[in-house]
Each structure stands twice: as structure tokens, then as C-alpha cells.
Coordinates of C-alpha atoms (C1' of nucleotides) in Angstrom, one line a residue:
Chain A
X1 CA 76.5 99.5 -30.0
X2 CA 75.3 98.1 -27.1
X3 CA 74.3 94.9 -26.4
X4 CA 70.6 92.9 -27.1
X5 CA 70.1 94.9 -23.2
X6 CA 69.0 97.9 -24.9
X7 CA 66.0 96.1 -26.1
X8 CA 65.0 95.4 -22.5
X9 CA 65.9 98.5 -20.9
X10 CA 62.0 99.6 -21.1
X11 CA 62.2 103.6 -23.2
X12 CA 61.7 106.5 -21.3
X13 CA 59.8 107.8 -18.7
X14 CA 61.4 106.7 -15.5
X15 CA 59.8 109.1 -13.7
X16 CA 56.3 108.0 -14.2
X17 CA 56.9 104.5 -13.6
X18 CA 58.5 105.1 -10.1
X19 CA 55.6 107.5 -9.3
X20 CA 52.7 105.2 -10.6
X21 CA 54.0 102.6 -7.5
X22 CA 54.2 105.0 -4.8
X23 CA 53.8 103.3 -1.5
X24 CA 52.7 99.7 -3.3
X25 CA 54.7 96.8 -4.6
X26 CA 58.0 97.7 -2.2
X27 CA 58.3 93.7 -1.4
X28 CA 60.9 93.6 1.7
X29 CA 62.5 89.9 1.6
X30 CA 65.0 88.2 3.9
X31 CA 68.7 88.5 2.6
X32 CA 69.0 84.4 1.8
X33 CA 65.9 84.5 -0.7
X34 CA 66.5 87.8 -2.1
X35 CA 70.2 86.4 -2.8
X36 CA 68.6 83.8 -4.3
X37 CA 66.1 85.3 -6.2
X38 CA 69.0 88.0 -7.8
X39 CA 71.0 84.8 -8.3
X40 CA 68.0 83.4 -10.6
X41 CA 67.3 86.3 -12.6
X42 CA 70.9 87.0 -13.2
X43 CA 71.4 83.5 -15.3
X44 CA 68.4 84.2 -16.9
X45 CA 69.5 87.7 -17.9
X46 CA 72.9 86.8 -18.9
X47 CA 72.0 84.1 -21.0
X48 CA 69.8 86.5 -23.0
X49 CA 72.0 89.9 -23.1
X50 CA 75.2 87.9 -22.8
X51 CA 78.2 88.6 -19.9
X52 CA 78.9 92.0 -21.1
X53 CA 75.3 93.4 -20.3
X54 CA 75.3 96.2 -17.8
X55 CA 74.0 95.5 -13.6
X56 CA 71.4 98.4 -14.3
X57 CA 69.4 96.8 -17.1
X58 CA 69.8 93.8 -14.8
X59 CA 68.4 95.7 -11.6
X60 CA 65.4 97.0 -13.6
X61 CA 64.8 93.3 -14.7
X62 CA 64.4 92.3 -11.1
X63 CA 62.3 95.2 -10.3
X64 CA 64.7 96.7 -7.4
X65 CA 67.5 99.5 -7.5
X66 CA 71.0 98.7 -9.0
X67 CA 72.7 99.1 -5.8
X68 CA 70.9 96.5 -4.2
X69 CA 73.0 93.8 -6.0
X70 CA 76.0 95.4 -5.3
X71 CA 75.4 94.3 -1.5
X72 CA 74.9 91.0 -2.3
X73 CA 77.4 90.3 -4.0
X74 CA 80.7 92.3 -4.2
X75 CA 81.2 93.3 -7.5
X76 CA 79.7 92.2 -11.3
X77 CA 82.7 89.7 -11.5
X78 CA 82.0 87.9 -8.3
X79 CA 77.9 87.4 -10.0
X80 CA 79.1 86.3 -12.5
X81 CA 81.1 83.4 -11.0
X82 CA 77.8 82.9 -9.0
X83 CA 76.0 82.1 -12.0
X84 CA 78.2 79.9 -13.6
X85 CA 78.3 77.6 -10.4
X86 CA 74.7 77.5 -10.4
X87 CA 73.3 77.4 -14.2
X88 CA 76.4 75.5 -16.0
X89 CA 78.0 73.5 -13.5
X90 CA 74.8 72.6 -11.3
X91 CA 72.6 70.9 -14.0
X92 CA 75.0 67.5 -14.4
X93 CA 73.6 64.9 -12.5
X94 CA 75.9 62.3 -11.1
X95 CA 73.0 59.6 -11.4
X96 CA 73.6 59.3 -15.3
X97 CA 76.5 57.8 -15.1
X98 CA 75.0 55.0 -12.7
X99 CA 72.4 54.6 -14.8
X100 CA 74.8 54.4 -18.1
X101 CA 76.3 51.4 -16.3
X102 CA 73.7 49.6 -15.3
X103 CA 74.2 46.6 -17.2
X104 CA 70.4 45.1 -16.6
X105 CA 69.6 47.4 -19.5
X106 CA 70.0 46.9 -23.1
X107 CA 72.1 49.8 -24.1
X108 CA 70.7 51.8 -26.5
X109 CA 68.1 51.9 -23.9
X110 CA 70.2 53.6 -21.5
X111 CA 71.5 55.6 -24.3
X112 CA 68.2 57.1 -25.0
X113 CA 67.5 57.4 -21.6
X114 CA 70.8 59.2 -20.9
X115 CA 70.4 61.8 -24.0
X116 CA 66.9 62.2 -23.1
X117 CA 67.8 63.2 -19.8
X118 CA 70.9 65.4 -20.7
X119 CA 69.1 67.1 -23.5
X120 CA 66.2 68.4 -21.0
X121 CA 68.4 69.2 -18.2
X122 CA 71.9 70.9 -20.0
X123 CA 71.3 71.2 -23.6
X124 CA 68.7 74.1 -22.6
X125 CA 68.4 77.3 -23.9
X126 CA 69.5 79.2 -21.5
X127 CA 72.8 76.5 -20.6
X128 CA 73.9 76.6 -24.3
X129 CA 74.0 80.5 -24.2
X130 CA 75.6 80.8 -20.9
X131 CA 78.5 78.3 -21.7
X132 CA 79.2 79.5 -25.1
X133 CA 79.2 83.0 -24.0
X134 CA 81.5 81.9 -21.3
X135 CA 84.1 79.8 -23.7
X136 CA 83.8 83.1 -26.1
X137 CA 85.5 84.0 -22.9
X138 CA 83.8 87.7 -22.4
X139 CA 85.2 86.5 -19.3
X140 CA 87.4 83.5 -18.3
X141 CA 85.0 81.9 -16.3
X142 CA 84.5 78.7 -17.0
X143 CA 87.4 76.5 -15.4
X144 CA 87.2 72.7 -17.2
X145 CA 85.1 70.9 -14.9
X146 CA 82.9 70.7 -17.7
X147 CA 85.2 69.2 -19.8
X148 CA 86.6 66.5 -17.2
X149 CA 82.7 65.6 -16.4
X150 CA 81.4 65.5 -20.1
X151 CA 84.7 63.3 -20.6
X152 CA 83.4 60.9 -18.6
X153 CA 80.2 60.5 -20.0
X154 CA 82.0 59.8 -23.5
X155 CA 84.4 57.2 -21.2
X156 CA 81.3 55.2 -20.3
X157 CA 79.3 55.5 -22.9
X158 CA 82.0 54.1 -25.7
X159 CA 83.3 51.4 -23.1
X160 CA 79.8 50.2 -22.8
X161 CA 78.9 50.5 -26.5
X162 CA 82.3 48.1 -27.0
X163 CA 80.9 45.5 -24.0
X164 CA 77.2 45.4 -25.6
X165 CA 79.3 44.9 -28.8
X166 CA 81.5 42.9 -28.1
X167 CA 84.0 45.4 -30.1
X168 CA 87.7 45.9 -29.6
X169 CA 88.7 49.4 -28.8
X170 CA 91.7 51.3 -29.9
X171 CA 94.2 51.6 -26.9
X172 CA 94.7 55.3 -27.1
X173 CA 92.3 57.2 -24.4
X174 CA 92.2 60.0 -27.1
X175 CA 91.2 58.3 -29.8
X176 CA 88.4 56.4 -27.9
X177 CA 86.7 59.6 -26.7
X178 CA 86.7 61.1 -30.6
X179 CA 84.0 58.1 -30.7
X180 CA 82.1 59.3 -28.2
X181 CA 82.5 62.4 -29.4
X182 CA 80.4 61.5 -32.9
X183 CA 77.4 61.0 -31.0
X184 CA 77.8 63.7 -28.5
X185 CA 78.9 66.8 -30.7
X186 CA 75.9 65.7 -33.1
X187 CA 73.4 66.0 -30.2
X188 CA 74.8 68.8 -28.5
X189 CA 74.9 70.4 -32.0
X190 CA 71.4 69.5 -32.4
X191 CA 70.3 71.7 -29.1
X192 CA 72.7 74.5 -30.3
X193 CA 70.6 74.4 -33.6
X194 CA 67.1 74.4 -32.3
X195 CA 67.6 76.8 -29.0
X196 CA 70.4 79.3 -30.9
X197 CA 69.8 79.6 -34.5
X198 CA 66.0 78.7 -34.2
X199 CA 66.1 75.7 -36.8
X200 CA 65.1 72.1 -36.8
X201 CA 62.1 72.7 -35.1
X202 CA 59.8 70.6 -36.8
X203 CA 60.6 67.2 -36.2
X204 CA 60.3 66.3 -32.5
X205 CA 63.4 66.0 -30.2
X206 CA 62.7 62.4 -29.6
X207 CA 62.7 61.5 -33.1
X208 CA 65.9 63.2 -33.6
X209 CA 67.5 61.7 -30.7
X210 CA 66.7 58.2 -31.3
X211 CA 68.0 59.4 -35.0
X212 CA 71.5 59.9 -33.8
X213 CA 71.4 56.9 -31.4
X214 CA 70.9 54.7 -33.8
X215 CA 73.4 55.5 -36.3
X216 CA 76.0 55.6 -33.6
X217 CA 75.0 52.2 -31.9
X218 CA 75.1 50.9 -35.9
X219 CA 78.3 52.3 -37.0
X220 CA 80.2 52.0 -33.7
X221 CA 82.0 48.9 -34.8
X222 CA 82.8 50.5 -37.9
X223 CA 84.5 53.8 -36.2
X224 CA 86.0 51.3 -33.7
X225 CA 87.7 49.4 -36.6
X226 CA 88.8 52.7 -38.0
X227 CA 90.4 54.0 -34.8
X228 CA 92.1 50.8 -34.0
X229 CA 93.8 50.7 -37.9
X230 CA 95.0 54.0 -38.1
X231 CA 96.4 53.8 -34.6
X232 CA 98.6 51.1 -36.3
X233 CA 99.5 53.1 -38.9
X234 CA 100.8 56.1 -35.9
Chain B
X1 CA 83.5 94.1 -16.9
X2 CA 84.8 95.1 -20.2
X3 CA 84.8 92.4 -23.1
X4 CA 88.4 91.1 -24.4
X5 CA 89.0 94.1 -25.5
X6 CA 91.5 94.9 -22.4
X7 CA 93.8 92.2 -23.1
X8 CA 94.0 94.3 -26.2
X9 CA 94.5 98.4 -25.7
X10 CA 98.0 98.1 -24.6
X11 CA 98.0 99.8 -21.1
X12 CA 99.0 103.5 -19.9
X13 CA 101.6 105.8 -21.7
X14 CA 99.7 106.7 -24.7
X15 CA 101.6 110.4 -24.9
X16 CA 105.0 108.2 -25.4
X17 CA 103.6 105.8 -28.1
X18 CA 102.7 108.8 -30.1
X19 CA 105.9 110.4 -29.4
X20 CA 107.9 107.2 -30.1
X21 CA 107.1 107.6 -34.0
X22 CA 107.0 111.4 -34.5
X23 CA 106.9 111.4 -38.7
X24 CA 107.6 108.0 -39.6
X25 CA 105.1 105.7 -40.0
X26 CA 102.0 107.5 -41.7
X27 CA 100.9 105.4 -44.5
X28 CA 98.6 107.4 -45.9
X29 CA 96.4 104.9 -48.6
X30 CA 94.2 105.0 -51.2
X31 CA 90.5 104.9 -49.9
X32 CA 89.7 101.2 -51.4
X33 CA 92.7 100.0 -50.4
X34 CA 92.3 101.5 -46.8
X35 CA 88.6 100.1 -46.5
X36 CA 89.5 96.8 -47.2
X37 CA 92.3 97.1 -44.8
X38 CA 90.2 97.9 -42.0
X39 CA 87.5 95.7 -42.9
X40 CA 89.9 92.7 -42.6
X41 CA 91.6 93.7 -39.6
X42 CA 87.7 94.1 -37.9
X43 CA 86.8 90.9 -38.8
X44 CA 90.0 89.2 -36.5
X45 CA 89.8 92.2 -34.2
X46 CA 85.6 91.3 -33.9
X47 CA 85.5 87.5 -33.9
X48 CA 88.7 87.6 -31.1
X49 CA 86.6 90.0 -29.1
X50 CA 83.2 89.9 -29.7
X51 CA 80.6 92.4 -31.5
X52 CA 80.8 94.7 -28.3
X53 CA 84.3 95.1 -28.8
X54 CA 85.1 98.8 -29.0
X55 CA 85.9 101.5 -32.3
X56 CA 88.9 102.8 -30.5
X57 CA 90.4 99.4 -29.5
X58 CA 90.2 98.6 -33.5
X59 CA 91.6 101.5 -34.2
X60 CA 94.8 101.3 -32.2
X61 CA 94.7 97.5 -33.8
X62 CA 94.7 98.9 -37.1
X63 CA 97.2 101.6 -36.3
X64 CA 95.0 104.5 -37.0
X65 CA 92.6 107.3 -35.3
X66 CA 89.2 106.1 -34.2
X67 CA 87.9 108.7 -36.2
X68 CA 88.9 107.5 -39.8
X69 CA 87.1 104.2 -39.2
X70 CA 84.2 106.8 -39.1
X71 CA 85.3 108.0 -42.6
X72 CA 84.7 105.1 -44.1
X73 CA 82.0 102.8 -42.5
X74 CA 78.8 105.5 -41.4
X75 CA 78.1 103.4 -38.2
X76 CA 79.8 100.5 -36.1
X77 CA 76.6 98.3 -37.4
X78 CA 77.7 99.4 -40.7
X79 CA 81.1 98.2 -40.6
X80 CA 79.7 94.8 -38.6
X81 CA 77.7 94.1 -41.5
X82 CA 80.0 94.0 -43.7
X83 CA 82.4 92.0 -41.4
X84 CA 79.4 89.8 -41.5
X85 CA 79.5 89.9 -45.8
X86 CA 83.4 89.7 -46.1
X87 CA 83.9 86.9 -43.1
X88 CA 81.1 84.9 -42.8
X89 CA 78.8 84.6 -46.2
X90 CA 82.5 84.2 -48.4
X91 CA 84.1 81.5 -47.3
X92 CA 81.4 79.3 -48.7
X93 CA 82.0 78.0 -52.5
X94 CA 79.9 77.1 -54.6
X95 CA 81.6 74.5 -56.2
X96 CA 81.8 72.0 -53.5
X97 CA 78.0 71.1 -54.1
X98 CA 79.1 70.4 -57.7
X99 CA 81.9 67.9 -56.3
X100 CA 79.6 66.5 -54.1
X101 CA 77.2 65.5 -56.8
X102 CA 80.1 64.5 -59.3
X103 CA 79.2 60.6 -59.0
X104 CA 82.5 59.1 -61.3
X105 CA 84.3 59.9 -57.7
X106 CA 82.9 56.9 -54.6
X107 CA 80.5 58.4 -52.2
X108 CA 82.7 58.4 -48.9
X109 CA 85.5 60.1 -51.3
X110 CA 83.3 63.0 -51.9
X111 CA 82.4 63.2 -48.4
X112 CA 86.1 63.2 -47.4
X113 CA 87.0 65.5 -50.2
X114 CA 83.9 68.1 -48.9
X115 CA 84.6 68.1 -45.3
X116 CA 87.9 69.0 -45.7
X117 CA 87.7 71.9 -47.5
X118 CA 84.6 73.0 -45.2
X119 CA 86.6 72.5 -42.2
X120 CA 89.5 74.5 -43.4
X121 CA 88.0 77.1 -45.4
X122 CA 84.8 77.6 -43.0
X123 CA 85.1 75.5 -39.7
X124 CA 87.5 78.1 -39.0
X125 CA 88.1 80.1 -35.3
X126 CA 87.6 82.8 -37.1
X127 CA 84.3 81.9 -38.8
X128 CA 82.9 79.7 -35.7
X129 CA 83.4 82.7 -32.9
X130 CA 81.7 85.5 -35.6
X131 CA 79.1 83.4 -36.4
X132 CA 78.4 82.4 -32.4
X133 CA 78.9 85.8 -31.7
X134 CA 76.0 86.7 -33.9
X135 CA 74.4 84.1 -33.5
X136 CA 73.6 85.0 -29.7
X137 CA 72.6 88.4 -31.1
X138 CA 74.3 90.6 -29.6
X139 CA 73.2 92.2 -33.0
X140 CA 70.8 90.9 -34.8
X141 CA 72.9 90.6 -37.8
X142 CA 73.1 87.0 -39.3
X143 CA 70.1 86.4 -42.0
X144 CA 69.4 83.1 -43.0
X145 CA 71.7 83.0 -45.9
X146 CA 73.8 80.5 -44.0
X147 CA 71.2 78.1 -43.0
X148 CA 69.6 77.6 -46.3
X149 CA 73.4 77.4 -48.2
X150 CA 73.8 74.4 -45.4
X151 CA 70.4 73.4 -45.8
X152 CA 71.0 72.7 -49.4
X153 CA 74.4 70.8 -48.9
X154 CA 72.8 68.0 -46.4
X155 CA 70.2 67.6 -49.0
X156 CA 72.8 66.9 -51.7
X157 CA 74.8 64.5 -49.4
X158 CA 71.6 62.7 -48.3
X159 CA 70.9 62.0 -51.4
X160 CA 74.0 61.3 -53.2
X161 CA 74.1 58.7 -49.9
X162 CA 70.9 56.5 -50.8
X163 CA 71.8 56.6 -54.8
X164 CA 75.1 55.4 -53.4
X165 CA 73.3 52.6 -51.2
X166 CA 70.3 51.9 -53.1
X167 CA 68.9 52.6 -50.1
X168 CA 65.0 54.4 -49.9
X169 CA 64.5 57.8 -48.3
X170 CA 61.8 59.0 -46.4
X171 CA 59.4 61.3 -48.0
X172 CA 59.8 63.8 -45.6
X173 CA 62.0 66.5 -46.2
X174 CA 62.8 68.2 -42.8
X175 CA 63.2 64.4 -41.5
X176 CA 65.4 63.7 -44.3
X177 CA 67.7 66.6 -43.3
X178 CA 68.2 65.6 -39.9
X179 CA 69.9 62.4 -41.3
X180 CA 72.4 65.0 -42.6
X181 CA 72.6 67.0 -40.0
X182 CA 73.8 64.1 -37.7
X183 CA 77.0 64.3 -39.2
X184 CA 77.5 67.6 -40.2
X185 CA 76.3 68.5 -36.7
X186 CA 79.1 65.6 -35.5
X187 CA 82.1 67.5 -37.6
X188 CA 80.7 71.2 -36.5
X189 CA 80.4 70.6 -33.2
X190 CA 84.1 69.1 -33.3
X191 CA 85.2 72.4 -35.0
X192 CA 83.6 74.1 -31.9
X193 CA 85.4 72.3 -29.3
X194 CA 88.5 72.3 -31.1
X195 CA 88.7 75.8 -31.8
X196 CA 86.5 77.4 -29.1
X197 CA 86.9 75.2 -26.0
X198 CA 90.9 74.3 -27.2
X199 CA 90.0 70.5 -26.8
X200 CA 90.6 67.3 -28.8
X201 CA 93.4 68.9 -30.3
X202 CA 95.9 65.4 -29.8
X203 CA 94.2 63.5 -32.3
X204 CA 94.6 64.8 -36.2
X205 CA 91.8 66.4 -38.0
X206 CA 91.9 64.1 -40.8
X207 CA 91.5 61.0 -38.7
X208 CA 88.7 62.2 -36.1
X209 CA 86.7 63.8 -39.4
X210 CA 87.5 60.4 -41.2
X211 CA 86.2 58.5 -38.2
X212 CA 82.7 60.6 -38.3
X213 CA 82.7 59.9 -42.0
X214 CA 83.4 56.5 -41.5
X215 CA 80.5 55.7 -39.3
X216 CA 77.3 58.1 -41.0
X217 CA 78.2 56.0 -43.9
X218 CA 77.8 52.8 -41.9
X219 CA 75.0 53.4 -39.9
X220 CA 72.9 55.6 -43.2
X221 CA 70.9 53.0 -43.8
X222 CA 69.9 52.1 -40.4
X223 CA 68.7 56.0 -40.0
X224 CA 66.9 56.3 -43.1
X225 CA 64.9 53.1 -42.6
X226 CA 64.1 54.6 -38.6
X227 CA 63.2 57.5 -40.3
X228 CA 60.6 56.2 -42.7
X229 CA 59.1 53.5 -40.2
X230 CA 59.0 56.9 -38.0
X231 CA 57.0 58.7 -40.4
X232 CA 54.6 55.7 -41.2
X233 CA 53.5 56.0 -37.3
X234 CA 53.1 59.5 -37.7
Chain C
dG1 C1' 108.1 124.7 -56.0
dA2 C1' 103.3 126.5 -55.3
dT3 C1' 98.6 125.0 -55.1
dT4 C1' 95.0 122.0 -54.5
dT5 C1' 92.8 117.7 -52.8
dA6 C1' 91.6 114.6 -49.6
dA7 C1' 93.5 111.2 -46.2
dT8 C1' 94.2 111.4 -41.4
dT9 C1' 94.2 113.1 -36.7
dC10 C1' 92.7 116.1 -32.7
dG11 C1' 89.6 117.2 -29.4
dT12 C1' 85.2 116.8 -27.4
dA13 C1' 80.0 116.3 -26.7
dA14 C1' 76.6 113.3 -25.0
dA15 C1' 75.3 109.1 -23.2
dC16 C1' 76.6 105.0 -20.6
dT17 C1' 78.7 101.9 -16.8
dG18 C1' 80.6 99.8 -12.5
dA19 C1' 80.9 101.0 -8.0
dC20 C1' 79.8 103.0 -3.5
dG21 C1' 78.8 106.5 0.5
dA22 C1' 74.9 108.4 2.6
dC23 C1' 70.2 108.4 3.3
dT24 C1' 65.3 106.4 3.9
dT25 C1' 62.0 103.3 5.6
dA26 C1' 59.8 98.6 6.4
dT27 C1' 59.6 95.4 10.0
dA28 C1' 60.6 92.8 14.2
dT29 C1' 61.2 93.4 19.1
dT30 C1' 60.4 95.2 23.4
Chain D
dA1 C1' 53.8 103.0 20.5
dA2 C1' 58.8 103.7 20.8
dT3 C1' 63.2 101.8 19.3
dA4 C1' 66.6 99.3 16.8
dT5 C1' 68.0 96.7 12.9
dA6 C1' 69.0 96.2 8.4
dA7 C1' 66.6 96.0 3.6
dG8 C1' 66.4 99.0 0.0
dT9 C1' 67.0 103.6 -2.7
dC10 C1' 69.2 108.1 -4.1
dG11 C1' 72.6 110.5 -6.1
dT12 C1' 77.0 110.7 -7.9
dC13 C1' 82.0 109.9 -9.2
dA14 C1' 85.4 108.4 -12.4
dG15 C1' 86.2 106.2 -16.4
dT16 C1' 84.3 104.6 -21.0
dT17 C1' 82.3 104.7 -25.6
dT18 C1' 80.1 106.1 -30.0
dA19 C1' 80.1 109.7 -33.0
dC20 C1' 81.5 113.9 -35.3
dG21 C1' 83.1 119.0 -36.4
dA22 C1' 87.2 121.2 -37.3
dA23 C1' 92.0 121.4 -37.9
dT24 C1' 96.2 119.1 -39.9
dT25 C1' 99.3 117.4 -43.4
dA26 C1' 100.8 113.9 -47.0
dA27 C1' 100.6 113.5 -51.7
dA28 C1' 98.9 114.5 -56.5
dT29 C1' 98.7 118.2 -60.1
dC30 C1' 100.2 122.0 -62.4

DNA sequence: GATTTAATTCGTAAACTGACGACTTATATT
DNA sequence: AATATAAGTCGTCAGTTTACGAATTAAATC
């Protein structure tokens, strides 16, 4: 059983292919850009085949010879650790949370904007199947920057819900992040929905955003009342 | 880069395992009996390491020769299909729709009473890393039982929501589902990064899923009216 | 206890996979 | 145009991996 690779790994007749491009398409490039165009097709391949596919199928996809990766970067491991740096970790933007905290907003404005943002730029495709293939942990890749960063967001975003509010928050830091949480598992489930399992595809994105949003912004107070009663009872 | 699987095949001295239990241990079974053994054992041994986890690694897991496993499923797909029957289809019961619609009981009781029972009987690591893991195809082997069993639970909750709060749907019914899907994305998603990430594991289940409850309850009317004014502009 | 039945293991074929030494050849420089 | 540099490919090794034919051996039957 191999891997969704085999589906790429175009059938047969090696032999004809490399003869039908004798002297042709052999496009020379200087190291930097051919680093970083190996670098690109890797996430992109990964993402599809998942961590476990093999650096030949990977080689063909990029039109050169296997070896060729191999002296760019050390071994498949080291890739790999390349790829997460540049497709999982890169993507956060450390304007969003300026933006979350610019008061001269209304929220839910800046909430929109924010998910809008996020949703285009991490909840990809390609993101979604990279990091859950990583935190299946085919290989321990992915160290908990992620974590600490997408905490943050949930920091702002609830202490900024409770200012526009004017809502008391529960003292424990865990319990105020579960808020957050609400709205951002629902969206991030959302993405994991429409780019994995190929459903809720018919209403637009917007639509479903401003969905969630709402609800959160509406029943905030409500969750925040919650949180702060059973931290009494604790 | 092998998957998992390497934590797993307990390194070198194979000769002196063997050795180590010359005539004991051979518990030789009767053939539905042994099926269903191995079938159980490949759906932890699967969902811990993923779908391109190896025969002879569930073999020594089961405590057997790779070659019986052969005896009894015709193919590795085989046997991953039936992992699929066994692990992911069961868990779901029909009878929590019936609960859900059982209107002597208060709405948010319901909900409350549903989600647990989800959450423990299908929100499980288990369940979550087969169904990611075949849900980024490495084989193609999840139909769309599971979508349309969901499918049909966010209808019921939807409605049983507006009967509970008099409160007017909108026509649409993929717009309608969405509603539902906020939350049920919400509680999914904190399965996910509970059991697949190993976060927000300080605060209790009951009191985060609770919290989620507590606000799609509160903000269900303000959706379902954004939702129809939505669909007027439409 | 001898005989049969079938559960289980052994051993291996054929294909695959990460890694790399040695060779080829495009391109820039003189 | 000759030369040097290094980008890129060939071929292969060692270890895996699925799958299966053939040999073992525990237990049921008489």
C-alpha cells in the first residue's frame, strides 16, 4: 500500500520519456533559486502525498533527477524541516494582531477582518494538510510555535470582545482561551471541512464567516457568565 | 523516513525473542475469533500509525506471523476497509437522533446529553486520527456515509433549536446547516486539539463543551436571522 | 493413541526507498 | 576556442515491504 504518490508517479515507460527530451528542456539554474524552487514543490507535494511519500516521486514532480535534492539538502528529514518553516510557520502575520487591537474599529469589524485574513492566508488547503499530517506526527516536526502564536490570537481576541462588551472575564488564563476557542475551532473546522473532506461548498466563505462571528460576538457574554460561575464552583 | 511504525517494531535481537518462548505461548484460535482479534488490534495499531503503517509491524503487535494476517484479510486494503467498518461507521448510534428530537426533555438538555455521548463514543483519538488519516487519502477509503449521518444530526438540532425558540429559519437548507455546523464544528475541532495536538487538556470536558453549548444557544437566533436577511440579498 | 484437519509459521520473490560515489555536461571566464 | 567550475544525472547498495507457496504443528475426531 503505498501512499496517494503512486497516483502521481506517471506509469511506465521511462525510457521514452527521457529519450523524447534529448538535448531540450535541461534548464541549468543558480543553486539559491533551484533551492528555492525544490523548496516550493516540496510543500506542495507533501501536502498532497503526505510526509511519508518517497524523494523519487518527488524528483519526477520537479522534473530533475532524485539525486539532485539530495545536494541541496542533506537528507529527506532535513526537507522536511525546511518545509514546515516555510509553509506552516511562515504564513502568520504579525500585523493581525495590531490590527485586532486597534481600538478605532468596532470589533466585529476587526473580527471579520482578522478571520478573513487568516482563513485566506493559513486555513489553506495545502496549510491544513501539512499541519495535520505533521500533528499525526509521521514525523515530530512541528515544535509549538503554533500553538503559542494561535494562543495569542485567542488572548486578544476574547480581551477585546470583553472591552467592546464591557464583560467581566473569568480569572483563569485557561478558561478564557476555551472562549476563544468556540470561535476559532468552528472556523478552523470550517476550512478543514471545505479543503479536506470536500463539503460545505456551496454557501460562500464570507457568508459563513460572518455566520460564526456573529454568534460568538452575540453569545460571548453568555460563555463569559458561564466561565466565571463554574470557576466559582472549582 | 519511515511512519511511526519504528517507535513500534521493538529493535534488533529478533532470533532471542523467538527463542525466549520456545513452546509456550501459541494460542492457536478459532478463525472468527482470530479475525476479530486482529481486526481490533489494526484499528489501534492503524489510527496510532497511520494507513502506511506496515503488515509485519501489526503482526509483531498482534503477536503473530505476518503471514496469517494474509490468511484472513486477502489484501492490506482489505483489512483497512474493514478497520474503516469496525472503527469508524460503528461508533455512531442511532438513537441519539431519537433523544435529540424527544421534546419532554429542554432543548440545551438534549444538546448536553448528545454531545457527550458523541464526544466519548466518537470524538475519540482513536476515531479523530483514522478518520484524518483517511481523510487525507492516503487511501481513498472513507465514503460519504459519515458526512450524511452528521449531515442529518445538525439538521435535527437546527431544528429542534427554532421550535425551541420560536425563532424562523431560513429556507435554505445548506445555509441552514452551517448554523449547525458552527457548533458542532466548535466541539470537533476541540476534540482535535485535545486529542491530536495534546492541548486544552486543563480545563474539563464537560465545562469547555458546556461553554460551547452555552453560547450557540444564545447567539441561535442572532445567526438564523443573518442567515435569512443573507439569503433575501441573494 | 492414531489420524485428520486446519491454524500458524518459515522462507523468499519482486518491487520499492533513502542515500550517495562517480560520472557527465552546461556555462562562465579567460 | 580552451579551460575550469559546479549543476545535474547514472547506477547502485543496503534495507524494507507486500504478498504468497510450502512446510509445520496444535487440536479435534475417531
Amino acid at each position: 500500500m503505498r501512499a496517494r504518490s503512486d497516483l502521481l508517479s506517471g506509469a511506465g515507460r521511462p525510457s521514452e520519456a527521457r529519450r523524447s527530451r534529448p538535448k531540450q528542456a535541461v534548464p541549468r539554474m543558480a543553486p539559491a533559486q533551484r533551492k528555492a524552487m525544490l523548496l516550493a514543490r516540496a510543500s506542495d507535494f507533501f501536502a498532497e502525498y503526505g510526509l511519508t511519500a518517497q524523494t523519487r516521486a518527488l524528483a519526477e514532480a520537479c522534473g530533475v533527477a532524485q539525486r539532485l535534492i539530495y545536494r541541496y539538502f542533506p537528507s529527506k528529514a532535513a526537507l522536511l524541516q525546511e518545509v514546515y518553516e516555510e509553509a506552516i510557520v511562515a504564513p502568520f502575520k504579525a500585523v493581525w494582531l495590531v490590527r485586532l487591537r486597534d481600538r478605532s474599529q468596532p470589533f466585529e469589524t476587526r473580527l471579520q477582518e482578522f478571520y478573513h485574513n487568516y482563513y485566506d492566508a493559513v486555513l489553506t488547503r495545502k496549510w491544513l494538510r501539512l499541519f495535520l499530517y505533521a500533528s499525526l506526527a509521521e514525523a515530530r516536526m512541528a515544535p509549538d510555535y503554533i500553538q503559542a502564536i494561535i494562543v495569542e490570537i485567542l488572548e486578544t481576541i476574547v480581551v477585546e470582545a470583553a472591552h467592546a462588551q464591557q464583560v467581566e472575564l473569568p480569572s483563569g488564563r485557561d478558561l478564557r482561551n476555551e472562549i476563544g476557542w468556540m470561535l476559532h475551532g468552528a472556523v478552523s473546522h470550517f476550512a478543514i471541512r471545505r479543503h479536506l473532506y470536500e463539503a460545505s461548498r456551496r454557501v460562500e466563505v464570507e457568508r459563513i464567516l460572518a455566520l460564526h462571528i456573529r454568534c460568538f460576538v452575540t453569545g460571548f457574554a453568555a460563555m463569559a457568565a458561564e466561565a466565571r460561575a463554574c470557576e466559582g464552583t472549582t
